[in-house]
Coordinates of C-alpha atoms and ligand atoms in Angstrom, one line a residue:
Chain A
M1 CA -43.5 -69.5 -93.6
D2 CA -44.3 -66.4 -91.5
K3 CA -42.6 -67.2 -88.2
N4 CA -41.3 -63.6 -88.2
Q5 CA -44.2 -62.2 -86.2
S6 CA -44.9 -58.5 -86.1
L7 CA -43.3 -56.8 -83.1
M8 CA -43.9 -53.2 -83.8
K9 CA -46.3 -51.4 -86.2
L10 CA -46.1 -47.7 -87.2
S11 CA -49.0 -46.3 -89.1
K12 CA -49.5 -42.7 -90.5
V13 CA -46.6 -41.5 -88.3
S14 CA -45.6 -37.9 -89.1
K15 CA -43.6 -35.4 -87.3
V16 CA -43.6 -31.7 -88.1
F17 CA -41.1 -29.3 -86.3
L18 CA -41.6 -25.6 -85.9
K19 CA -45.2 -25.9 -87.1
G20 CA -46.6 -22.7 -88.6
S21 CA -43.3 -20.9 -88.8
V22 CA -41.3 -20.2 -92.0
D23 CA -38.8 -22.9 -90.9
E24 CA -41.5 -25.6 -90.7
V25 CA -39.9 -29.0 -91.4
T26 CA -41.7 -32.2 -92.0
A27 CA -39.2 -34.6 -90.5
L28 CA -41.4 -37.6 -90.8
D29 CA -44.0 -37.8 -93.5
N30 CA -46.7 -40.4 -93.1
I31 CA -44.4 -43.4 -92.2
R32 CA -45.8 -46.9 -92.3
L33 CA -43.5 -49.6 -91.0
D34 CA -44.1 -53.1 -89.8
V35 CA -41.2 -54.5 -87.9
G36 CA -41.0 -58.3 -87.5
A37 CA -39.7 -59.8 -84.3
E38 CA -36.7 -61.3 -86.1
D39 CA -35.9 -58.2 -88.1
F40 CA -32.5 -56.5 -88.0
I41 CA -33.3 -53.4 -90.1
T42 CA -30.6 -51.1 -91.3
V43 CA -31.6 -47.5 -92.1
I44 CA -29.7 -45.3 -94.4
G45 CA -30.5 -41.8 -95.7
S46 CA -29.0 -38.4 -96.2
N47 CA -28.5 -35.9 -93.4
G48 CA -31.8 -34.6 -92.3
A49 CA -33.8 -37.4 -93.9
G50 CA -35.6 -38.0 -90.5
K51 CA -33.7 -41.1 -89.2
T52 CA -33.1 -39.8 -85.7
T53 CA -36.6 -38.3 -85.6
L54 CA -37.9 -41.8 -86.4
L55 CA -36.0 -43.3 -83.5
N56 CA -37.1 -40.5 -81.2
V57 CA -40.8 -41.1 -82.1
I58 CA -40.4 -44.8 -81.6
S59 CA -38.7 -44.4 -78.2
G60 CA -41.2 -41.7 -77.1
V61 CA -39.0 -38.7 -76.8
Y62 CA -41.9 -36.9 -78.4
P63 CA -45.2 -38.2 -79.8
P64 CA -46.1 -38.3 -83.5
E65 CA -48.6 -35.8 -85.0
K66 CA -52.3 -36.6 -84.5
G67 CA -53.5 -39.6 -86.4
G68 CA -50.2 -41.5 -86.1
K69 CA -50.1 -44.7 -84.2
I70 CA -47.4 -46.9 -82.8
T71 CA -48.0 -50.4 -81.4
I72 CA -45.5 -52.7 -79.8
N73 CA -46.6 -56.3 -79.2
G74 CA -50.1 -55.2 -80.2
Q75 CA -50.2 -52.6 -77.4
D76 CA -50.8 -49.0 -78.4
V77 CA -47.8 -47.1 -77.1
T78 CA -48.3 -43.9 -79.1
R79 CA -48.9 -41.7 -76.0
L80 CA -46.7 -43.5 -73.6
S81 CA -43.9 -41.3 -72.2
E82 CA -40.2 -42.1 -72.9
H83 CA -39.4 -43.6 -69.5
K84 CA -42.5 -45.9 -69.6
R85 CA -41.7 -47.0 -73.1
A86 CA -38.2 -48.1 -71.9
R87 CA -39.9 -51.3 -70.9
Y88 CA -39.8 -52.3 -74.6
V89 CA -37.2 -50.1 -76.2
S90 CA -33.5 -49.6 -75.6
R91 CA -31.2 -47.3 -77.4
V92 CA -27.6 -46.4 -78.2
Y93 CA -27.0 -42.9 -79.3
Q94 CA -24.5 -41.4 -81.7
N95 CA -22.9 -39.5 -78.9
P96 CA -21.2 -41.8 -76.3
H97 CA -21.8 -39.1 -73.7
I98 CA -25.6 -39.6 -73.9
G99 CA -25.5 -43.3 -73.2
T100 CA -23.5 -43.2 -70.0
A101 CA -23.2 -41.1 -66.9
A102 CA -19.7 -39.6 -66.7
K103 CA -19.6 -38.9 -62.9
M104 CA -20.5 -42.4 -62.0
T105 CA -18.5 -45.6 -62.1
V106 CA -18.7 -48.3 -64.7
E107 CA -20.3 -50.6 -62.1
E108 CA -22.9 -48.0 -61.1
N109 CA -23.7 -47.3 -64.8
M110 CA -24.1 -51.1 -65.4
S111 CA -26.3 -51.4 -62.3
L112 CA -28.5 -48.7 -63.5
A113 CA -28.9 -50.5 -66.8
M114 CA -29.6 -53.8 -65.2
L115 CA -33.0 -52.5 -64.1
H116 CA -33.8 -51.0 -67.6
G117 CA -37.5 -50.5 -67.8
Q118 CA -38.2 -52.1 -64.5
S119 CA -39.4 -50.5 -61.3
R120 CA -36.8 -49.4 -58.8
G121 CA -36.9 -49.7 -55.1
L122 CA -34.8 -49.4 -52.0
R123 CA -32.5 -52.3 -52.4
I124 CA -28.8 -51.6 -52.7
A125 CA -28.1 -51.3 -56.4
T126 CA -24.7 -52.8 -56.6
N127 CA -23.6 -56.2 -55.3
K128 CA -21.0 -58.9 -55.8
K129 CA -23.1 -61.1 -58.0
Y130 CA -23.6 -58.2 -60.4
R131 CA -20.0 -57.3 -60.3
E132 CA -19.1 -60.8 -61.5
L133 CA -21.7 -60.6 -64.2
F134 CA -20.4 -57.2 -65.3
R135 CA -16.9 -58.5 -65.5
S136 CA -18.0 -61.5 -67.6
V137 CA -19.9 -59.4 -70.1
L138 CA -17.2 -56.7 -70.4
A139 CA -14.2 -59.0 -70.7
P140 CA -15.1 -60.3 -74.2
L141 CA -15.0 -56.8 -75.6
G142 CA -11.3 -56.8 -75.3
L143 CA -11.2 -53.2 -74.2
G144 CA -10.0 -53.8 -70.7
L145 CA -13.2 -52.5 -69.2
E146 CA -13.5 -55.5 -66.9
D147 CA -10.5 -54.2 -64.9
R148 CA -11.9 -50.7 -64.7
I149 CA -15.2 -51.6 -63.0
S150 CA -14.8 -48.9 -60.4
A151 CA -13.4 -46.2 -62.7
L152 CA -15.5 -43.2 -63.3
V153 CA -16.9 -43.4 -66.8
G154 CA -15.7 -39.9 -67.6
T155 CA -12.2 -41.2 -67.6
L156 CA -12.9 -43.8 -70.4
S157 CA -12.2 -43.2 -74.1
G158 CA -15.0 -42.6 -76.5
G159 CA -14.8 -46.1 -77.9
Q160 CA -14.8 -47.6 -74.4
R161 CA -17.8 -45.5 -73.5
Q162 CA -19.7 -46.5 -76.6
A163 CA -19.0 -50.2 -76.1
L164 CA -20.2 -49.7 -72.5
S165 CA -23.4 -48.0 -73.8
L166 CA -24.0 -50.9 -76.1
V167 CA -23.6 -53.5 -73.3
M168 CA -25.8 -51.3 -71.0
A169 CA -28.5 -51.1 -73.7
T170 CA -28.6 -54.8 -74.2
I171 CA -27.9 -56.4 -70.8
S172 CA -31.6 -56.3 -69.9
K173 CA -32.5 -57.9 -73.2
P174 CA -35.1 -55.4 -74.4
S175 CA -37.5 -56.4 -77.1
L176 CA -36.4 -53.6 -79.4
L177 CA -32.9 -52.2 -79.8
L178 CA -32.4 -48.9 -81.6
L179 CA -28.9 -48.0 -82.8
D180 CA -28.5 -44.4 -84.1
E181 CA -25.2 -44.1 -86.0
H182 CA -23.7 -45.4 -82.9
V183 CA -20.2 -46.0 -84.4
A184 CA -20.1 -42.8 -86.4
T185 CA -17.8 -40.9 -84.0
L186 CA -15.4 -43.8 -83.3
D187 CA -12.0 -44.4 -85.0
P188 CA -12.0 -47.1 -87.6
K189 CA -10.7 -49.8 -85.3
T190 CA -13.1 -49.3 -82.4
N191 CA -15.8 -48.6 -85.0
R192 CA -15.3 -52.2 -86.2
I193 CA -15.1 -53.7 -82.7
V194 CA -18.4 -52.1 -81.6
L195 CA -20.2 -53.0 -84.9
E196 CA -19.2 -56.6 -84.7
L197 CA -20.1 -56.7 -81.0
S198 CA -23.5 -55.2 -81.9
E199 CA -24.1 -57.9 -84.4
M200 CA -23.0 -60.6 -82.1
I201 CA -25.2 -59.5 -79.2
V202 CA -28.2 -59.0 -81.5
Q203 CA -27.8 -62.5 -82.9
K204 CA -27.2 -64.2 -79.6
E205 CA -30.1 -62.5 -77.8
K206 CA -32.3 -62.5 -80.9
M207 CA -33.2 -58.8 -80.4
T208 CA -35.3 -57.0 -82.9
T209 CA -33.0 -54.2 -84.1
I210 CA -33.1 -51.0 -86.0
M211 CA -29.7 -49.7 -86.9
V212 CA -29.3 -46.2 -88.5
T213 CA -26.0 -45.8 -90.4
H214 CA -24.7 -43.4 -92.9
N215 CA -22.4 -46.1 -94.3
M216 CA -23.9 -48.0 -97.2
K217 CA -21.5 -50.9 -96.8
H218 CA -22.5 -51.3 -93.2
A219 CA -26.1 -51.1 -94.2
L220 CA -25.5 -53.9 -96.7
R221 CA -23.3 -56.1 -94.5
Y222 CA -25.5 -56.1 -91.4
G223 CA -29.1 -57.1 -90.9
N224 CA -31.7 -58.9 -92.9
R225 CA -33.6 -55.9 -94.1
L226 CA -32.5 -52.5 -95.5
T227 CA -34.5 -49.3 -95.6
M228 CA -33.7 -46.0 -97.1
M229 CA -35.1 -42.7 -95.9
H230 CA -35.5 -39.5 -97.8
K231 CA -37.3 -36.3 -96.8
G232 CA -39.2 -38.0 -94.0
K233 CA -40.3 -41.0 -96.1
I234 CA -39.1 -44.6 -96.3
I235 CA -38.4 -44.8 -100.0
V236 CA -36.7 -48.2 -100.2
D237 CA -37.4 -51.3 -98.1
I238 CA -35.6 -54.4 -99.2
H239 CA -36.0 -57.8 -97.4
Q240 CA -33.8 -60.8 -96.8
E241 CA -33.2 -62.6 -100.1
K242 CA -33.0 -59.6 -102.2
K243 CA -30.8 -57.8 -99.7
S244 CA -28.0 -60.3 -99.7
N245 CA -27.4 -59.9 -103.4
L246 CA -27.3 -56.1 -103.3
S247 CA -24.4 -53.9 -104.1
V248 CA -23.7 -50.2 -103.4
N249 CA -24.5 -49.4 -107.0
D250 CA -27.8 -51.2 -106.8
L251 CA -28.6 -48.9 -103.8
V252 CA -27.7 -45.8 -105.8
V253 CA -30.0 -47.0 -108.6
A254 CA -32.8 -47.8 -106.1
F255 CA -32.4 -44.4 -104.6
E256 CA -32.6 -42.5 -107.9
H257 CA -35.6 -44.6 -108.9
A258 CA -37.5 -44.2 -105.7
S259 CA -36.8 -40.5 -105.1
G260 CA -36.7 -39.3 -108.7
E261 CA -33.6 -37.4 -107.8
R262 CA -30.0 -37.8 -109.0
F263 CA -27.7 -39.4 -106.5
S264 CA -24.8 -37.1 -105.6
D265 CA -22.1 -37.8 -103.1
D266 CA -21.9 -34.4 -101.5
S267 CA -25.6 -33.7 -100.9
I268 CA -26.4 -37.2 -99.9
M269 CA -23.8 -38.7 -97.5
L270 CA -24.7 -42.3 -98.3
R271 CA -21.6 -43.6 -99.9
N272 CA -18.8 -44.0 -97.5
A273 CA -15.2 -44.8 -98.2
D274 CA -14.2 -46.1 -94.8
S275 CA -14.3 -49.8 -93.9
Chain B
M1 CA -6.3 -21.9 -24.3
D2 CA -9.9 -21.5 -23.3
Y3 CA -10.2 -19.1 -26.2
V4 CA -9.1 -21.8 -28.7
I5 CA -11.3 -24.5 -27.1
N6 CA -14.2 -22.2 -27.2
L7 CA -13.6 -21.3 -30.9
L8 CA -13.2 -24.9 -31.8
S9 CA -16.2 -26.1 -30.0
V10 CA -18.5 -23.4 -31.4
S11 CA -17.2 -24.1 -34.9
L12 CA -17.7 -27.8 -34.4
Y13 CA -21.3 -27.4 -33.2
E14 CA -22.2 -24.9 -35.9
G15 CA -20.4 -26.7 -38.6
L16 CA -22.4 -29.9 -37.9
A17 CA -25.7 -28.0 -37.6
Y18 CA -25.2 -26.1 -40.8
G19 CA -23.8 -29.3 -42.3
F20 CA -27.3 -30.4 -43.0
V21 CA -27.8 -27.2 -45.0
T22 CA -24.6 -28.1 -46.9
L23 CA -25.9 -31.6 -47.5
G24 CA -29.1 -30.2 -48.8
V25 CA -27.3 -27.8 -51.1
Y26 CA -25.0 -30.6 -52.2
I27 CA -28.0 -32.8 -53.2
T28 CA -29.6 -30.1 -55.3
F29 CA -26.7 -28.3 -56.9
R30 CA -24.3 -31.2 -57.3
V31 CA -26.3 -34.4 -57.4
L32 CA -29.3 -33.2 -59.3
A33 CA -27.7 -30.2 -61.1
F34 CA -30.8 -28.3 -59.9
P35 CA -29.8 -24.8 -58.6
D36 CA -32.4 -24.6 -55.9
L37 CA -32.8 -21.3 -54.2
T38 CA -35.7 -22.5 -52.0
V39 CA -33.1 -23.0 -49.2
D40 CA -33.1 -19.4 -48.1
G41 CA -36.8 -19.8 -47.3
S42 CA -36.9 -23.4 -46.1
F43 CA -34.3 -22.8 -43.5
P44 CA -36.3 -20.2 -41.6
L45 CA -39.4 -22.3 -42.4
G46 CA -37.9 -25.1 -40.2
G47 CA -37.2 -22.5 -37.5
A48 CA -40.6 -21.0 -37.7
V49 CA -42.4 -24.3 -37.6
A50 CA -40.3 -25.8 -34.7
A51 CA -40.4 -22.6 -32.6
T52 CA -44.1 -22.0 -33.1
L53 CA -45.1 -25.5 -32.3
I54 CA -42.8 -25.6 -29.2
V55 CA -44.3 -22.4 -27.9
S56 CA -47.8 -23.8 -28.3
G57 CA -46.8 -26.7 -26.1
V58 CA -45.9 -29.4 -28.6
N59 CA -43.1 -31.9 -27.8
P60 CA -39.9 -30.4 -29.2
W61 CA -38.9 -33.8 -30.8
L62 CA -42.2 -33.8 -32.6
A63 CA -41.9 -30.2 -33.5
T64 CA -38.5 -30.9 -35.0
L65 CA -39.9 -33.7 -37.1
V66 CA -42.7 -31.5 -38.3
A67 CA -40.1 -28.9 -39.3
F68 CA -38.3 -31.5 -41.4
I69 CA -41.6 -32.5 -43.0
A70 CA -42.5 -28.8 -43.7
G71 CA -39.1 -28.5 -45.5
I72 CA -40.0 -31.5 -47.6
C73 CA -43.2 -29.8 -48.6
A74 CA -41.4 -26.7 -49.6
G75 CA -39.0 -28.7 -51.8
L76 CA -42.0 -30.6 -53.2
A77 CA -43.6 -27.3 -54.2
T78 CA -40.5 -26.1 -55.9
S79 CA -39.9 -29.3 -57.8
L80 CA -43.5 -29.5 -58.9
L81 CA -43.3 -25.9 -60.2
N82 CA -40.3 -27.1 -62.2
T83 CA -41.4 -30.6 -63.4
K84 CA -45.1 -30.2 -63.8
L85 CA -45.4 -26.5 -64.8
R86 CA -42.0 -26.4 -66.6
I87 CA -40.9 -23.3 -64.7
N88 CA -37.1 -22.8 -64.8
A89 CA -35.4 -24.3 -61.8
L90 CA -33.8 -21.1 -60.6
L91 CA -37.1 -19.2 -61.0
A92 CA -39.1 -21.9 -59.3
G93 CA -36.7 -21.7 -56.3
I94 CA -36.9 -17.9 -56.2
L95 CA -40.7 -18.0 -56.3
M96 CA -40.8 -20.4 -53.4
M97 CA -38.2 -18.5 -51.4
V98 CA -40.3 -15.3 -51.7
S99 CA -43.6 -17.1 -51.0
L100 CA -42.0 -18.7 -47.9
Y101 CA -41.1 -15.3 -46.5
S102 CA -44.9 -14.6 -46.2
I103 CA -45.6 -18.1 -45.1
N104 CA -43.0 -18.0 -42.3
L105 CA -44.4 -14.7 -41.1
A106 CA -47.9 -16.2 -41.1
I107 CA -46.7 -19.3 -39.2
M108 CA -45.0 -17.2 -36.5
G109 CA -47.6 -14.4 -36.5
R110 CA -44.7 -11.9 -36.1
S111 CA -41.1 -11.7 -37.3
N112 CA -39.6 -13.8 -34.5
V113 CA -40.6 -16.3 -31.8
S114 CA -38.5 -17.0 -28.7
V115 CA -38.1 -20.5 -27.2
L116 CA -35.7 -19.4 -24.5
R117 CA -38.1 -20.4 -21.8
N118 CA -39.4 -23.5 -23.5
A119 CA -38.3 -27.1 -23.6
T120 CA -36.0 -27.9 -26.6
V121 CA -34.5 -31.1 -27.9
F122 CA -31.2 -29.9 -26.4
K123 CA -32.6 -29.2 -23.0
Q124 CA -34.6 -32.5 -22.9
T125 CA -31.5 -34.5 -23.9
A126 CA -29.6 -32.8 -21.1
Q127 CA -32.4 -33.6 -18.7
L128 CA -32.4 -37.2 -19.8
F129 CA -28.7 -37.6 -18.8
G130 CA -29.1 -35.4 -15.8
I131 CA -26.5 -32.8 -16.9
K132 CA -26.5 -29.1 -17.9
S133 CA -27.3 -28.1 -21.4
T134 CA -23.9 -27.0 -22.6
T135 CA -22.0 -26.6 -25.9
I136 CA -20.3 -30.0 -25.4
L137 CA -23.7 -31.6 -25.1
S138 CA -25.0 -29.9 -28.3
I139 CA -21.8 -31.1 -30.0
I140 CA -22.4 -34.7 -29.0
F141 CA -26.1 -34.3 -30.0
M142 CA -25.1 -33.0 -33.4
V143 CA -22.4 -35.7 -33.9
V144 CA -24.9 -38.5 -33.2
L145 CA -27.5 -36.9 -35.5
T146 CA -25.0 -36.3 -38.2
I147 CA -23.8 -39.9 -38.1
V148 CA -27.4 -41.1 -38.3
I149 CA -28.2 -38.8 -41.3
L150 CA -25.0 -39.5 -43.1
G151 CA -25.7 -43.2 -42.6
I152 CA -29.2 -42.9 -44.1
L153 CA -28.0 -40.8 -47.0
N154 CA -25.0 -43.1 -47.7
W155 CA -27.5 -46.0 -47.9
F156 CA -30.1 -44.2 -49.8
L157 CA -27.8 -42.9 -52.5
R158 CA -26.7 -46.4 -53.2
T159 CA -30.1 -47.9 -53.6
E160 CA -31.7 -48.4 -57.0
I161 CA -33.7 -45.2 -56.6
G162 CA -30.7 -43.4 -55.2
L163 CA -28.5 -44.4 -58.1
A164 CA -31.1 -43.1 -60.6
L165 CA -31.3 -39.9 -58.6
R166 CA -27.5 -39.4 -58.9
A167 CA -27.6 -40.2 -62.6
T168 CA -30.3 -37.6 -63.1
G169 CA -28.0 -34.6 -62.7
D170 CA -25.2 -36.4 -64.6
N171 CA -27.2 -37.5 -67.6
G172 CA -31.0 -37.1 -67.5
Q173 CA -31.5 -38.3 -71.1
M174 CA -29.9 -41.6 -70.2
V175 CA -31.9 -42.0 -67.1
R176 CA -35.2 -41.5 -69.0
G177 CA -33.9 -43.9 -71.7
L178 CA -33.4 -46.5 -68.9
G179 CA -37.0 -46.1 -67.8
V180 CA -36.8 -43.7 -64.9
S181 CA -38.9 -40.6 -64.7
T182 CA -36.5 -37.7 -64.1
D183 CA -39.4 -35.7 -62.9
M184 CA -39.8 -38.3 -60.1
T185 CA -36.1 -38.3 -59.2
T186 CA -36.0 -34.5 -59.2
I187 CA -39.0 -34.3 -56.9
I188 CA -37.5 -36.8 -54.5
G189 CA -34.1 -35.1 -54.4
V190 CA -35.3 -31.5 -54.1
S191 CA -37.8 -32.5 -51.4
L192 CA -35.2 -34.4 -49.4
S193 CA -32.8 -31.5 -49.7
N194 CA -35.2 -29.0 -48.3
G195 CA -36.2 -31.3 -45.6
L196 CA -32.6 -31.4 -44.4
V197 CA -32.3 -27.7 -44.6
A198 CA -35.5 -27.1 -42.6
L199 CA -34.3 -29.7 -40.0
A200 CA -31.2 -27.6 -39.6
G201 CA -33.3 -24.4 -39.3
G202 CA -35.4 -26.1 -36.6
L203 CA -32.4 -27.3 -34.6
I204 CA -30.6 -24.0 -34.8
A205 CA -33.6 -22.0 -33.7
Q206 CA -33.9 -24.2 -30.6
K207 CA -30.2 -23.9 -29.8
Q208 CA -30.0 -20.1 -30.2
G209 CA -33.3 -19.7 -28.4
F210 CA -35.4 -18.1 -31.1
S211 CA -36.6 -18.3 -34.7
D212 CA -36.3 -15.2 -36.9
V213 CA -37.9 -14.6 -40.3
G214 CA -34.6 -13.3 -41.6
M215 CA -32.4 -16.2 -40.4
G216 CA -32.2 -17.8 -43.9
I217 CA -30.6 -14.9 -45.8
G218 CA -27.5 -16.2 -47.5
M219 CA -28.0 -19.8 -46.6
I220 CA -27.5 -21.0 -50.2
V221 CA -24.3 -19.1 -50.6
M222 CA -23.0 -20.4 -47.3
G223 CA -24.0 -24.0 -48.3
L224 CA -22.3 -23.5 -51.7
A225 CA -19.1 -22.2 -50.0
S226 CA -19.0 -25.2 -47.7
V227 CA -19.6 -27.6 -50.6
I228 CA -16.8 -26.0 -52.6
I229 CA -14.4 -26.0 -49.6
G230 CA -15.2 -29.7 -49.0
E231 CA -14.6 -30.7 -52.6
R232 CA -11.4 -28.7 -53.1
L233 CA -9.9 -29.6 -49.7
F234 CA -10.7 -33.3 -49.5
R235 CA -11.0 -34.2 -53.2
P236 CA -13.5 -37.0 -52.5
R237 CA -14.1 -39.9 -54.8
G238 CA -17.1 -42.1 -54.3
I239 CA -20.3 -41.3 -52.6
T240 CA -19.3 -42.0 -49.0
T241 CA -16.2 -39.8 -49.1
I242 CA -18.2 -37.1 -50.8
L243 CA -20.7 -37.1 -48.0
F244 CA -18.0 -36.8 -45.4
A245 CA -16.2 -34.1 -47.5
V246 CA -19.4 -32.0 -47.5
I247 CA -19.7 -32.1 -43.8
G248 CA -15.9 -31.5 -43.5
G249 CA -16.4 -28.4 -45.8
S250 CA -19.0 -27.1 -43.5
L251 CA -16.8 -27.5 -40.4
V252 CA -13.8 -25.8 -42.1
Y253 CA -16.0 -23.0 -43.3
R254 CA -17.3 -22.4 -39.7
L255 CA -13.8 -22.5 -38.4
F256 CA -12.6 -19.9 -40.9
L257 CA -15.6 -17.8 -40.0
G258 CA -14.9 -18.0 -36.3
I259 CA -11.2 -17.1 -36.8
A260 CA -12.1 -14.2 -39.1
L261 CA -14.6 -12.8 -36.5
R262 CA -12.0 -13.0 -33.7
L263 CA -9.5 -11.3 -35.9
G264 CA -11.9 -8.4 -36.2
L265 CA -14.0 -9.1 -39.2
P266 CA -17.2 -7.0 -38.6
P267 CA -20.2 -9.5 -38.4
N268 CA -22.0 -7.3 -40.8
N269 CA -19.5 -8.2 -43.5
L270 CA -20.0 -11.9 -43.1
K271 CA -22.3 -12.5 -46.0
L272 CA -20.2 -10.3 -48.3
S273 CA -17.1 -12.3 -47.3
T274 CA -18.8 -15.6 -48.0
A275 CA -20.1 -14.4 -51.3
L276 CA -16.5 -13.3 -52.3
L277 CA -15.2 -16.7 -51.3
V278 CA -17.7 -18.4 -53.6
I279 CA -17.0 -15.9 -56.4
I280 CA -13.3 -16.5 -56.2
A281 CA -13.7 -20.3 -56.0
L282 CA -16.0 -20.3 -59.1
A283 CA -13.8 -17.9 -61.0
I284 CA -10.5 -19.6 -60.5
P285 CA -11.0 -22.4 -63.1
Y286 CA -12.0 -19.8 -65.6
I287 CA -9.1 -17.5 -64.9
Q288 CA -6.7 -20.5 -65.0
K289 CA -7.9 -21.5 -68.4
K290 CA -7.8 -17.9 -69.6
V291 CA -4.2 -17.6 -68.5
R292 CA -3.3 -20.8 -70.3
G293 CA -5.0 -19.4 -73.4
E294 CA -7.7 -22.1 -73.6
W295 CA -11.0 -21.5 -75.2
M296 CA -14.1 -21.1 -73.0
P297 CA -17.7 -21.2 -74.1
P298 CA -19.7 -18.0 -73.8
A299 CA -21.4 -17.4 -70.4
K300 CA -24.7 -19.2 -69.8
R301 CA -27.7 -17.2 -68.8
M302 CA -30.1 -20.0 -68.0
Ligands
ADP1 N1 -36.0 -30.7 -82.3 C1 -36.0 -30.3 -83.6 N2 -36.5 -29.0 -83.8 C2 -36.5 -28.6 -85.1 N3 -36.2 -29.3 -86.2 C3 -35.7 -30.5 -86.0 C4 -35.6 -31.1 -84.7 N4 -35.1 -32.3 -84.8 C5 -34.9 -32.6 -86.1 N5 -35.3 -31.5 -86.8 C6 -35.2 -31.4 -88.3 O1 -35.9 -32.5 -88.8 C7 -35.2 -33.0 -89.9 C8 -34.8 -34.4 -89.7 O2 -33.8 -34.5 -88.7 P1 -33.1 -35.8 -88.2 O3 -34.2 -36.8 -87.9 O4 -32.2 -35.5 -87.1 O5 -32.3 -36.3 -89.5 P2 -31.2 -37.5 -89.6 O6 -31.1 -38.2 -88.3 O7 -31.8 -38.4 -90.7 O8 -30.0 -36.8 -90.1 C9 -34.0 -32.1 -90.1 O9 -34.4 -31.1 -91.1 C10 -33.8 -31.4 -88.8 O10 -33.3 -30.1 -89.0
MG2 MG1 -29.3 -38.4 -87.0

């Protein structure tokens, strides 16, 4: 049955900020996670639960505390710097400004992304063949980006920029795609376009994906596996069959059961009215 | 009439020669967003290296090349201080600038070295064509060199590495996420920038006939002024037009300077006037917003 081979393993991964000070925070607390190659995992959790920190540790922005270990395809990447780990990992951030370079054109941004995680040399980075390719991947978004190939990215709307970030993060077909509340700042319509697009690309390219969201319905609708984080721990991890029958209320119950706390809308921004 | 021609030709030569400094300043300040102050030291470094080598009998072309390489080393040192030892960019540049003052004195053995009696790249070029070394010749020389260097930069900044370098100043987080070491791109950019600046220093020392340890004072401010003039005047879009605008800015700046001097601006006030020009250019956007009642974030200190 197990054709879902393991792609990434996290063991004993912790992260403590401001260690030794009065403001010390344990953002990740002894995380253990086994991500299968066919997984599309959604991650929900309150503000400050450690979701972004988890993605930062996975992509190598900073290493976990001593004793923690991260392997991808069996290779130990725990101490690999962010730019070296880019060979495996690709990411879309919550803020569209982080995923794209404003003072460069759409074409230049895409060309930069084409060589994601590969070595770069002294070849001219843009060419006609790429241009055609870029048009053909941008056109289906329906955002008119294919006609703005030579526009500066800074002149695009937030939605256009985020859609571009997504295309840039996936065009090189990375093994692992990390999405960090990547539609949170978009208006409901673009929000939907970018989400559907994410799912379409993930399915088509069969990318292993971890998607952080603060929207319970999104967490339920997308992916094959749902995890919930709370105070630096993964407190709920629900797989395929069980996940498809889940409702928002089940999640609330699961949360209260696992955390031993009462679920409240204002302290925990899990439930979300929109879409 | 002679008067005007003289003014134009001197501005043209100087604008092109200092254009390399402007290109260097453009690469660090604008492309990398790395406010590099090494420039005030790497400019006289180029002069010191070229003049000292020429006086000791080295071929002036080779001496000029070594000056360029010396500048690269200075930029390398600054960028290593920043990327490997995590010293703030401004401070790293200041530390190198101060160090270079002593280094330049050590290279020359005194505060200035004359090459008036020695072969220079300008004199040798004149000899090659069997003509006298004149301003016209130095203009042609600089035009050719500028075209070559603009061509190389225009190519380099479009390559895979060049694109990553340009994105570094724009969005370093993204560049790292795409698998490029921003330490590496910073090192390449800052080194290249200071190489260009030292090349200018080496050429100008040969043209004016001497190298002086104080010849770099105010180079950054001059470079910034030229970059700003180029950007405001030509409003470039795309890397090729930007490169031309930067050189254009340098030319216009020199022309202004020449006119101001003829109109009686005391040479001693040159640096102050240039600084004022930069202050005004930088303050205008702020003042405009203030007048319109827009909000501005508090001043940055780092
Ligand atoms: N660089 C940092 N320095 C100090 N504290 C941090 C840093 N990054 C995150 N934290 C803290 O770690 C906790 C988890 O943050 P984060 O992972 O961003 O949460 P989430 O993405 O789930 O909202 C929070 O308490 C946050 O304040
Ligand atoms: Mg977050």
